[in-house]
Tab-separated table of N, CA and C in Angstrom:
chain	number	residue	atom	x	y	z
T	945	MET	N	-26.513	-19.777	-2.034
T	945	MET	CA	-25.481	-20.192	-2.960
T	945	MET	C	-24.627	-19.001	-3.425
T	946	ILE	N	-25.305	-17.882	-3.687
T	946	ILE	CA	-24.584	-16.678	-4.115
T	946	ILE	C	-23.681	-16.186	-2.995
T	947	LEU	N	-24.142	-16.261	-1.769
T	947	LEU	CA	-23.337	-15.841	-0.628
T	947	LEU	C	-22.088	-16.701	-0.485
T	948	ILE	N	-22.200	-17.981	-0.713
T	948	ILE	CA	-21.048	-18.888	-0.623
T	948	ILE	C	-20.041	-18.567	-1.726
T	949	ILE	N	-20.509	-18.355	-2.939
T	949	ILE	CA	-19.608	-18.019	-4.047
T	949	ILE	C	-18.915	-16.688	-3.782
T	950	PHE	N	-19.669	-15.697	-3.333
T	950	PHE	CA	-19.091	-14.388	-3.010
T	950	PHE	C	-18.045	-14.504	-1.903
T	951	SER	N	-18.328	-15.293	-0.888
T	951	SER	CA	-17.378	-15.484	0.214
T	951	SER	C	-16.092	-16.150	-0.264
T	952	VAL	N	-16.200	-17.154	-1.103
T	952	VAL	CA	-15.024	-17.850	-1.627
T	952	VAL	C	-14.184	-16.899	-2.487
T	953	LEU	N	-14.830	-16.123	-3.355
T	953	LEU	CA	-14.103	-15.167	-4.186
T	953	LEU	C	-13.413	-14.097	-3.347
T	954	THR	N	-14.058	-13.649	-2.283
T	954	THR	CA	-13.451	-12.659	-1.390
T	954	THR	C	-12.219	-13.226	-0.700
T	955	ILE	N	-12.296	-14.449	-0.245
T	955	ILE	CA	-11.153	-15.083	0.422
T	955	ILE	C	-10.006	-15.289	-0.566
T	956	ILE	N	-10.315	-15.718	-1.776
T	956	ILE	CA	-9.263	-15.903	-2.788
T	956	ILE	C	-8.621	-14.569	-3.130
T	957	ASN	N	-9.422	-13.509	-3.292
T	957	ASN	CA	-8.884	-12.190	-3.587
T	957	ASN	C	-7.991	-11.690	-2.454
T	958	ALA	N	-8.398	-11.897	-1.217
T	958	ALA	CA	-7.587	-11.473	-0.071
T	958	ALA	C	-6.269	-12.231	-0.027
T	959	PHE	N	-6.288	-13.511	-0.325
T	959	PHE	CA	-5.063	-14.296	-0.341
T	959	PHE	C	-4.114	-13.811	-1.439
T	960	ILE	N	-4.642	-13.581	-2.632
T	960	ILE	CA	-3.807	-13.075	-3.732
T	960	ILE	C	-3.236	-11.707	-3.383
T	961	LYS	N	-4.048	-10.860	-2.801
T	961	LYS	CA	-3.598	-9.518	-2.428
T	961	LYS	C	-2.498	-9.588	-1.375
T	962	SER	N	-2.643	-10.437	-0.396
T	962	SER	CA	-1.643	-10.511	0.671
T	962	SER	C	-0.300	-11.002	0.166
T	963	LYS	N	-0.298	-11.794	-0.891
T	963	LYS	CA	0.957	-12.322	-1.436
T	963	LYS	C	1.601	-11.407	-2.469
T	964	ASN	N	0.848	-10.453	-3.044
T	964	ASN	CA	1.359	-9.674	-4.163
T	964	ASN	C	1.497	-8.174	-3.912
T	965	VAL	N	1.082	-7.668	-2.771
T	965	VAL	CA	1.254	-6.251	-2.481
T	965	VAL	C	2.719	-5.995	-2.173
T	966	GLU	N	3.254	-4.940	-2.790
T	966	GLU	CA	4.682	-4.656	-2.627
T	966	GLU	C	4.912	-3.157	-2.771
T	967	ILE	N	5.860	-2.638	-2.031
T	967	ILE	CA	6.237	-1.234	-2.129
T	967	ILE	C	7.757	-1.151	-2.080
T	968	SER	N	8.322	-0.270	-2.895
T	968	SER	CA	9.777	-0.139	-2.925
T	968	SER	C	10.159	1.262	-3.358
T	969	LEU	N	11.418	1.603	-3.121
T	969	LEU	CA	11.972	2.906	-3.513
T	969	LEU	C	12.863	2.729	-4.731
T	970	LEU	N	12.718	3.631	-5.688
T	970	LEU	CA	13.572	3.634	-6.867
T	970	LEU	C	14.375	4.934	-6.868
T	971	PRO	N	15.691	4.856	-6.806
T	971	PRO	CA	16.507	6.080	-6.774
T	971	PRO	C	16.755	6.634	-8.183
T	972	LEU	N	15.695	7.073	-8.874
T	972	LEU	CA	15.832	7.533	-10.246
T	972	LEU	C	16.212	9.002	-10.365
T	973	ASN	N	15.870	9.798	-9.394
T	973	ASN	CA	16.268	11.203	-9.415
T	973	ASN	C	16.737	11.605	-8.029
T	974	LYS	N	16.843	12.882	-7.796
T	974	LYS	CA	17.408	13.367	-6.536
T	974	LYS	C	16.669	12.852	-5.297
T	975	GLN	N	15.343	12.923	-5.307
T	975	GLN	CA	14.573	12.473	-4.146
T	975	GLN	C	14.172	11.005	-4.243
T	976	GLY	N	13.849	10.528	-5.398
T	976	GLY	CA	13.442	9.139	-5.556
T	976	GLY	C	11.981	9.011	-5.941
T	977	ILE	N	11.610	7.785	-6.257
T	977	ILE	CA	10.249	7.471	-6.666
T	977	ILE	C	9.789	6.248	-5.877
T	978	VAL	N	8.539	6.267	-5.453
T	978	VAL	CA	7.944	5.136	-4.754
T	978	VAL	C	7.201	4.281	-5.782
T	979	LYS	N	7.501	2.989	-5.791
T	979	LYS	CA	6.816	2.044	-6.681
T	979	LYS	C	5.865	1.210	-5.827
T	980	ILE	N	4.591	1.207	-6.210
T	980	ILE	CA	3.568	0.504	-5.447
T	980	ILE	C	2.886	-0.508	-6.360
T	981	LYS	N	3.007	-1.782	-6.018
T	981	LYS	CA	2.301	-2.844	-6.736
T	981	LYS	C	1.146	-3.299	-5.854
T	982	ASP	N	-0.048	-3.356	-6.447
T	982	ASP	CA	-1.235	-3.685	-5.667
T	982	ASP	C	-2.178	-4.549	-6.500
T	983	VAL	N	-3.080	-5.227	-5.826
T	983	VAL	CA	-4.103	-6.055	-6.456
T	983	VAL	C	-5.452	-5.580	-5.935
T	984	HIS	N	-6.386	-5.372	-6.860
T	984	HIS	CA	-7.733	-4.969	-6.464
T	984	HIS	C	-8.727	-5.687	-7.369
T	985	LEU	N	-9.556	-6.516	-6.807
T	985	LEU	CA	-10.552	-7.297	-7.545
T	985	LEU	C	-9.913	-8.073	-8.697
T	986	PHE	N	-8.863	-8.802	-8.379
T	986	PHE	CA	-8.136	-9.672	-9.306
T	986	PHE	C	-7.410	-8.913	-10.422
T	987	ASN	N	-7.278	-7.600	-10.298
T	987	ASN	CA	-6.528	-6.792	-11.255
T	987	ASN	C	-5.259	-6.291	-10.592
T	988	TYR	N	-4.150	-6.325	-11.308
T	988	TYR	CA	-2.867	-5.881	-10.790
T	988	TYR	C	-2.613	-4.443	-11.239
T	989	TYR	N	-2.176	-3.600	-10.299
T	989	TYR	CA	-1.877	-2.205	-10.580
T	989	TYR	C	-0.466	-1.894	-10.112
T	990	THR	N	0.228	-1.050	-10.872
T	990	THR	CA	1.533	-0.541	-10.461
T	990	THR	C	1.492	0.972	-10.565
T	991	ASN	N	1.793	1.659	-9.461
T	991	ASN	CA	1.835	3.118	-9.430
T	991	ASN	C	3.250	3.566	-9.137
T	992	PHE	N	3.699	4.594	-9.846
T	992	PHE	CA	4.984	5.222	-9.599
T	992	PHE	C	4.691	6.643	-9.139
T	993	VAL	N	5.142	6.997	-7.937
T	993	VAL	CA	4.837	8.303	-7.358
T	993	VAL	C	6.152	9.020	-7.053
T	994	GLN	N	6.295	10.221	-7.619
T	994	GLN	CA	7.478	11.027	-7.331
T	994	GLN	C	7.333	11.678	-5.968
T	995	TRP	N	8.466	11.951	-5.348
T	995	TRP	CA	8.473	12.513	-3.996
T	995	TRP	C	7.740	13.836	-3.943
T	996	ASP	N	7.932	14.705	-4.935
T	996	ASP	CA	7.332	16.038	-4.880
T	996	ASP	C	5.826	16.029	-5.145
T	997	LYS	N	5.258	14.919	-5.577
T	997	LYS	CA	3.813	14.813	-5.789
T	997	LYS	C	3.073	14.312	-4.555
T	998	ILE	N	3.805	13.845	-3.546
T	998	ILE	CA	3.186	13.298	-2.334
T	998	ILE	C	2.793	14.438	-1.402
T	999	GLN	N	1.533	14.463	-0.989
T	999	GLN	CA	1.067	15.458	-0.026
T	999	GLN	C	1.250	14.971	1.403
T	1000	SER	N	0.890	13.725	1.646
T	1000	SER	CA	1.010	13.185	3.000
T	1000	SER	C	1.024	11.666	2.950
T	1001	MET	N	1.496	11.094	4.048
T	1001	MET	CA	1.492	9.641	4.231
T	1001	MET	C	1.022	9.334	5.634
T	1002	SER	N	0.342	8.220	5.777
T	1002	SER	CA	-0.035	7.783	7.118
T	1002	SER	C	0.115	6.280	7.209
T	1003	LEU	N	0.471	5.831	8.381
T	1003	LEU	CA	0.701	4.417	8.651
T	1003	LEU	C	-0.317	3.969	9.697
T	1004	LYS	N	-1.071	2.930	9.384
T	1004	LYS	CA	-2.098	2.431	10.299
T	1004	LYS	C	-1.816	0.974	10.606
T	1005	GLN	N	-2.018	0.620	11.877
T	1005	GLN	CA	-1.761	-0.747	12.304
T	1005	GLN	C	-2.695	-1.086	13.458
T	1006	THR	N	-3.367	-2.218	13.371
T	1006	THR	CA	-4.229	-2.655	14.461
T	1006	THR	C	-3.422	-3.530	15.419
T	1007	TYR	N	-4.017	-3.790	16.553
T	1007	TYR	CA	-3.357	-4.613	17.560
T	1007	TYR	C	-3.031	-6.005	17.016
T	1008	PHE	N	-3.996	-6.626	16.338
T	1008	PHE	CA	-3.796	-7.984	15.842
T	1008	PHE	C	-2.825	-8.032	14.665
T	1009	MET	N	-2.826	-6.987	13.836
T	1009	MET	CA	-1.862	-6.938	12.733
T	1009	MET	C	-0.437	-6.878	13.282
T	1010	LYS	N	-0.267	-6.136	14.357
T	1010	LYS	CA	1.062	-5.996	14.954
T	1010	LYS	C	1.482	-7.259	15.693
T	1011	LYS	N	0.584	-7.801	16.479
T	1011	LYS	CA	0.936	-8.924	17.338
T	1011	LYS	C	1.224	-10.206	16.566
T	1012	TYR	N	0.399	-10.524	15.572
T	1012	TYR	CA	0.507	-11.828	14.927
T	1012	TYR	C	1.306	-11.841	13.630
T	1013	HIS	N	1.245	-10.762	12.862
T	1013	HIS	CA	1.894	-10.807	11.555
T	1013	HIS	C	2.825	-9.635	11.283
T	1014	ASN	N	2.863	-8.614	12.141
T	1014	ASN	CA	3.669	-7.407	11.964
T	1014	ASN	C	3.371	-6.756	10.613
T	1015	LEU	N	2.085	-6.517	10.350
T	1015	LEU	CA	1.637	-5.886	9.113
T	1015	LEU	C	1.131	-4.478	9.393
T	1016	ALA	N	0.981	-3.684	8.325
T	1016	ALA	CA	0.467	-2.323	8.453
T	1016	ALA	C	-0.188	-1.899	7.144
T	1017	HIS	N	-0.976	-0.834	7.223
T	1017	HIS	CA	-1.572	-0.215	6.046
T	1017	HIS	C	-0.868	1.128	5.841
T	1018	LEU	N	-0.452	1.407	4.611
T	1018	LEU	CA	0.182	2.677	4.272
T	1018	LEU	C	-0.746	3.418	3.320
T	1019	GLU	N	-1.075	4.657	3.689
T	1019	GLU	CA	-1.945	5.486	2.870
T	1019	GLU	C	-1.142	6.677	2.364
T	1020	ILE	N	-1.132	6.867	1.044
T	1020	ILE	CA	-0.369	7.948	0.419
T	1020	ILE	C	-1.357	8.850	-0.319
T	1021	ASN	N	-1.345	10.137	0.010
T	1021	ASN	CA	-2.162	11.124	-0.685
T	1021	ASN	C	-1.265	11.876	-1.650
T	1022	ILE	N	-1.647	11.883	-2.943
T	1022	ILE	CA	-0.821	12.545	-3.948
T	1022	ILE	C	-1.630	13.628	-4.649
T	1023	ARG	N	-0.889	14.592	-5.229
T	1023	ARG	CA	-1.507	15.662	-5.999
T	1023	ARG	C	-1.617	15.231	-7.452
T	1024	VAL	N	-2.794	15.413	-8.020
T	1024	VAL	CA	-3.023	15.147	-9.437
T	1024	VAL	C	-3.742	16.373	-9.990
T	1025	GLY	N	-2.990	17.302	-10.553
T	1025	GLY	CA	-3.583	18.553	-11.032
T	1025	GLY	C	-4.122	19.351	-9.869
T	1026	GLU	N	-5.411	19.685	-9.936
T	1026	GLU	CA	-6.043	20.435	-8.846
T	1026	GLU	C	-6.705	19.522	-7.826
T	1027	HIS	N	-6.595	18.233	-8.033
T	1027	HIS	CA	-7.272	17.273	-7.168
T	1027	HIS	C	-6.252	16.419	-6.412
T	1028	ALA	N	-6.758	15.659	-5.481
T	1028	ALA	CA	-5.918	14.734	-4.718
T	1028	ALA	C	-6.385	13.306	-4.996
T	1029	LYS	N	-5.452	12.385	-4.913
T	1029	LYS	CA	-5.754	10.971	-5.100
T	1029	LYS	C	-5.168	10.208	-3.926
T	1030	LYS	N	-5.923	9.244	-3.425
T	1030	LYS	CA	-5.452	8.441	-2.306
T	1030	LYS	C	-5.083	7.049	-2.807
T	1031	ILE	N	-3.851	6.635	-2.500
T	1031	ILE	CA	-3.399	5.283	-2.807
T	1031	ILE	C	-3.199	4.581	-1.477
T	1032	GLU	N	-3.853	3.456	-1.308
T	1032	GLU	CA	-3.765	2.722	-0.049
T	1032	GLU	C	-3.130	1.359	-0.300
T	1033	CYS	N	-2.056	1.098	0.412
T	1033	CYS	CA	-1.381	-0.201	0.342
T	1033	CYS	C	-1.713	-0.932	1.630
T	1034	ARG	N	-2.468	-1.987	1.503
T	1034	ARG	CA	-2.917	-2.712	2.686
T	1034	ARG	C	-2.097	-3.977	2.876
T	1035	TYR	N	-1.918	-4.345	4.107
T	1035	TYR	CA	-1.240	-5.575	4.520
T	1035	TYR	C	0.209	-5.636	4.033
T	1036	LEU	N	0.913	-4.534	4.231
T	1036	LEU	CA	2.349	-4.503	3.950
T	1036	LEU	C	3.106	-4.963	5.179
T	1037	LYS	N	4.321	-5.430	4.975
T	1037	LYS	CA	5.188	-5.692	6.118
T	1037	LYS	C	5.493	-4.355	6.777
T	1038	TYR	N	5.422	-4.325	8.091
T	1038	TYR	CA	5.592	-3.073	8.820
T	1038	TYR	C	6.955	-2.439	8.534
T	1039	ASP	N	8.002	-3.234	8.452
T	1039	ASP	CA	9.336	-2.690	8.223
T	1039	ASP	C	9.436	-1.993	6.868
T	1040	ASP	N	8.805	-2.555	5.839
T	1040	ASP	CA	8.815	-1.919	4.519
T	1040	ASP	C	8.059	-0.591	4.537
T	1041	ALA	N	6.900	-0.585	5.173
T	1041	ALA	CA	6.105	0.639	5.257
T	1041	ALA	C	6.831	1.714	6.068
T	1042	LYS	N	7.459	1.313	7.146
T	1042	LYS	CA	8.192	2.271	7.981
T	1042	LYS	C	9.377	2.859	7.222
T	1043	LYS	N	10.027	2.048	6.392
T	1043	LYS	CA	11.149	2.535	5.596
T	1043	LYS	C	10.689	3.630	4.623
T	1044	ILE	N	9.515	3.466	4.036
T	1044	ILE	CA	8.965	4.476	3.124
T	1044	ILE	C	8.616	5.753	3.886
T	1045	ILE	N	8.006	5.624	5.047
T	1045	ILE	CA	7.673	6.798	5.862
T	1045	ILE	C	8.946	7.550	6.256
T	1046	ASP	N	9.976	6.838	6.697
T	1046	ASP	CA	11.235	7.479	7.079
T	1046	ASP	C	11.886	8.178	5.898
T	1047	TRP	N	11.852	7.555	4.719
T	1047	TRP	CA	12.403	8.173	3.510
T	1047	TRP	C	11.664	9.474	3.210
T	1048	TYR	N	10.356	9.464	3.325
T	1048	TYR	CA	9.554	10.662	3.029
T	1048	TYR	C	9.860	11.784	4.022
T	1049	LYS	N	10.025	11.452	5.272
T	1049	LYS	CA	10.312	12.471	6.281
T	1049	LYS	C	11.704	13.080	6.097
T	1050	LEU	N	12.666	12.301	5.652
T	1050	LEU	CA	14.031	12.794	5.499
T	1050	LEU	C	14.256	13.573	4.207
T	1051	SER	N	13.431	13.301	3.191
T	1051	SER	CA	13.634	13.962	1.892
T	1051	SER	C	13.085	15.358	1.895
């Protein structure tokens, strides 16, 4: 019974996450700011990351994500003091993620 409840909650969380994950660029200063809206365990998070705080970005896509839905995962590593923090945006539209990667490379 616990396994069934856990499975149902996982499926509902995945559905909510797939509909609410969003990434966009805000032209607030010279380079811009990345706005990331995400859902994790039924909690909504919004992160604003300045261009100069980003250490690296990577774009990951599996065969099935590309073939059937054109989705991708975007991973952003940012500097926070002396430490690094990883923000992962999963199941984004590939075109949106690619636009962010291109913006980062050109800035």
